mmCIF file of C-alpha atoms in Angstrom:
data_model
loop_
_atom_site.group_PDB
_atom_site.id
_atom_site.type_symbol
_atom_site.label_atom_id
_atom_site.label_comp_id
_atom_site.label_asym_id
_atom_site.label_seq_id
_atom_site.Cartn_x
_atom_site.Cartn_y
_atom_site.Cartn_z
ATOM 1 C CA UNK C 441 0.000 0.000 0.000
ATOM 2 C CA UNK C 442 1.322 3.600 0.987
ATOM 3 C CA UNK C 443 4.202 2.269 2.641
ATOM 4 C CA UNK C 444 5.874 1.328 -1.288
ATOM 5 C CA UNK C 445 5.847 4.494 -2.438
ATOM 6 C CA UNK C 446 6.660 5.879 1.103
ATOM 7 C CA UNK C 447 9.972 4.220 0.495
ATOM 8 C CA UNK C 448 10.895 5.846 -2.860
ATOM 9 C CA UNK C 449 12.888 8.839 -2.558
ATOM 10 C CA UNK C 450 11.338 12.161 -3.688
ATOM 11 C CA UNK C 451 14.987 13.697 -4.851
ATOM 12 C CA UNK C 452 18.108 11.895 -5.900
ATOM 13 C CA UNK C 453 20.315 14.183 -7.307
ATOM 14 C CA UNK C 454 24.351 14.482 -7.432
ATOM 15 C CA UNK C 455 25.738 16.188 -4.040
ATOM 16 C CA UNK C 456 27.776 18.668 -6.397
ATOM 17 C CA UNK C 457 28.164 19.956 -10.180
ATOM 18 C CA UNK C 458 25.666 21.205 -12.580
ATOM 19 C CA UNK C 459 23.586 18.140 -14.085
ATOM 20 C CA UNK C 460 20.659 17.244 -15.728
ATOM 21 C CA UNK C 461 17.233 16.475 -14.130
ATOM 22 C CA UNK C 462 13.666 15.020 -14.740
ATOM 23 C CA UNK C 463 10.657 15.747 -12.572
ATOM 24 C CA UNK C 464 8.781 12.190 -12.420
ATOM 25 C CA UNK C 465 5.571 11.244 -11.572
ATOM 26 C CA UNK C 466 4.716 8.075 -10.306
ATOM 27 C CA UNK C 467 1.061 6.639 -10.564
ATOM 28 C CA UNK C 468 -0.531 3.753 -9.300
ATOM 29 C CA UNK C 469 -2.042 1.653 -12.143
ATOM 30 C CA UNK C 470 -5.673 2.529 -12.248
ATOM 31 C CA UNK C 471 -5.526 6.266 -10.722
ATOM 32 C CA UNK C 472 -5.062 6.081 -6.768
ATOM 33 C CA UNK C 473 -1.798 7.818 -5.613
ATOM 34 C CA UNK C 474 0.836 9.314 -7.360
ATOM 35 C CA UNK C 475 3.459 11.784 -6.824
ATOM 36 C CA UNK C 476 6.243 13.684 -8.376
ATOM 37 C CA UNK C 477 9.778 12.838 -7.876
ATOM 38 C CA UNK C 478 12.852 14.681 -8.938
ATOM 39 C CA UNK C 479 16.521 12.551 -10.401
ATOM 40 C CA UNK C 480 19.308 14.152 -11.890
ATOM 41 C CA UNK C 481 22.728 13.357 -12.310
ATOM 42 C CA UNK C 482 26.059 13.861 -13.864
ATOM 43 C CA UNK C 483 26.182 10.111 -15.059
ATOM 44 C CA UNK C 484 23.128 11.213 -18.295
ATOM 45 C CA UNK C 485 24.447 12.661 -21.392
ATOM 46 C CA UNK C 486 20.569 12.914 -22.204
ATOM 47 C CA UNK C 487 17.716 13.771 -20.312
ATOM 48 C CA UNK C 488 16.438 9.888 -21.483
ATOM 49 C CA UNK C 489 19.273 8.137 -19.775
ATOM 50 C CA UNK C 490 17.636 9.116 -16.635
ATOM 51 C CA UNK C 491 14.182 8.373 -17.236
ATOM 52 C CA UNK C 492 15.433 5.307 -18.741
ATOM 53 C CA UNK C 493 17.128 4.191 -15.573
ATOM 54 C CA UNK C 494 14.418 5.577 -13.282
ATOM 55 C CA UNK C 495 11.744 4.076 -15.179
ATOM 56 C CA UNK C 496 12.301 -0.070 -14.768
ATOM 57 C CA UNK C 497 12.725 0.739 -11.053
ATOM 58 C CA UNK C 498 9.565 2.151 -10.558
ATOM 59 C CA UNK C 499 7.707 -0.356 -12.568
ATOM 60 C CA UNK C 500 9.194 -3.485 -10.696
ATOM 61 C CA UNK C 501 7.343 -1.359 -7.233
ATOM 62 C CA UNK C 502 4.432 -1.391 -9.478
ATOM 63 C CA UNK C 503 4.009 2.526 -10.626
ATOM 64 C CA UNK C 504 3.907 3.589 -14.130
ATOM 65 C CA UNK C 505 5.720 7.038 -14.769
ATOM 66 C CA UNK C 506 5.515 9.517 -16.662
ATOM 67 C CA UNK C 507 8.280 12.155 -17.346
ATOM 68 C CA UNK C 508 6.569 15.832 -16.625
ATOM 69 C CA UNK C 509 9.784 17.533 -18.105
ATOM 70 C CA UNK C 510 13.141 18.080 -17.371
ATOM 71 C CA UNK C 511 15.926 20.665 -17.005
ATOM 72 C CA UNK C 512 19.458 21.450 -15.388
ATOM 73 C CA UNK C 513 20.150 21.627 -11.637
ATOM 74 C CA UNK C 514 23.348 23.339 -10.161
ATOM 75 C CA UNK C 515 24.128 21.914 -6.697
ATOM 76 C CA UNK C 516 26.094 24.105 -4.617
ATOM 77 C CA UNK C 517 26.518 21.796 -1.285
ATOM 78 C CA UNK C 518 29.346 24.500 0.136
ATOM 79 C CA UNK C 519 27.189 27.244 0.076
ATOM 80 C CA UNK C 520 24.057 24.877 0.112
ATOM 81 C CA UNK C 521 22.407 26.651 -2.868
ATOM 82 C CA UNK C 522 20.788 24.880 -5.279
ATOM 83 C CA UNK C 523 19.428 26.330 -9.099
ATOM 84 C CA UNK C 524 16.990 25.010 -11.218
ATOM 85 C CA UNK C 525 16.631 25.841 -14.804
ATOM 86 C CA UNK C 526 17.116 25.474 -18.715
ATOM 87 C CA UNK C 527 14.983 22.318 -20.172
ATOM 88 C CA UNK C 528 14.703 19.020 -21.656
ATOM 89 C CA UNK C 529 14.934 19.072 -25.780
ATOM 90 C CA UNK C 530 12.837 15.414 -25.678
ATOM 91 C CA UNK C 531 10.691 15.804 -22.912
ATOM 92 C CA UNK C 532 10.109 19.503 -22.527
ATOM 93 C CA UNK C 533 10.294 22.242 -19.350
ATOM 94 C CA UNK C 534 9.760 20.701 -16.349
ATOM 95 C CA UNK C 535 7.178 23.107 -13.886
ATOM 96 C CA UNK C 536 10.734 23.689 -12.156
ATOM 97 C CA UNK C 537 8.879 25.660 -8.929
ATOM 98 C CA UNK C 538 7.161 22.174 -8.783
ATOM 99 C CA UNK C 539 10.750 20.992 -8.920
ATOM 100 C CA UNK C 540 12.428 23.488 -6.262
ATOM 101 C CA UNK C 541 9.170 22.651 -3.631
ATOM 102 C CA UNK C 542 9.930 18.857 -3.855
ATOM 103 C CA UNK C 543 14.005 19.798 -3.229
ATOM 104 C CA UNK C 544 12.648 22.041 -0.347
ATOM 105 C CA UNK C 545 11.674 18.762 1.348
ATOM 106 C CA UNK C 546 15.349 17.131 0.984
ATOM 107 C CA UNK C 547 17.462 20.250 1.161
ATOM 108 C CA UNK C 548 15.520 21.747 4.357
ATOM 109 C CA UNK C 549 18.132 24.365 4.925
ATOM 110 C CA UNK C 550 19.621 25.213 1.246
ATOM 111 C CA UNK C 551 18.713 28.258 -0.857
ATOM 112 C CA UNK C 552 16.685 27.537 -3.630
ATOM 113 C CA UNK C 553 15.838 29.129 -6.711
ATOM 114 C CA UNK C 554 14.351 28.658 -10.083
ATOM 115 C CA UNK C 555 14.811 30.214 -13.280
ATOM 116 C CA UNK C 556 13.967 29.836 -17.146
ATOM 117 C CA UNK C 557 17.287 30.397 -18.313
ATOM 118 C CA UNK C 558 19.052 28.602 -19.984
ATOM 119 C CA UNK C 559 22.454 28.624 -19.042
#
């Protein structure tokens, strides 16, 4: 029940360095719950390479996703600042302030900010 999807993390992302990121959400089959959940990391090339990693995960815990969008985080952990912005050329803009409240949960204490640039 609520305790599987209790266990999935709402933010992995890389502790440091300017990376990609996807905003996922995760449905059970049939409507029910679902919530959005936020990967990034150095490791993709392409926005895909996440989704594609995230994705099989999810499914074996028995939630189908559904990339919202995507864009670049830069993770400051000295200063604890974290940015959100630019996009996804496959999947689109990810609703980053959607983005920065989920990070808000992890990063209790950071600065954290949104834009639409793109660098």
């Amino acid at each position: 029940g609520g305790r599987a999807m209790a266990a999935v993390r709402d933010v992995e992302i890389d502790p440091e360095g300017t990376f990609k990121y996807i905003l996922v959400r995760l449905q059970r089959p049939g409507g029910g719950e679902q919530r959005d959940i936020v990967r990034g990391t150095k490791a993709a090339e392409f926005h895909n390479h996440i989704f594609e990693k995230v994705n099989p995960e999810m499914e074996k815990l028995g939630y189908e996703c559904k990339c919202l969008g995507g864009g670049k985080i830069e993770h400051n952990s000295k200063d604890k600042k974290i940015r959100v912005f630019g996009l996804s050329t496959g999947y689109g803009k990810a609703d980053h302030s959607v983005t920065v409240e989920i990070l808000k949960k992890e990063y209790t204490d950071y600065e954290i900010t949104w834009s639409d640039d793109k660098k």
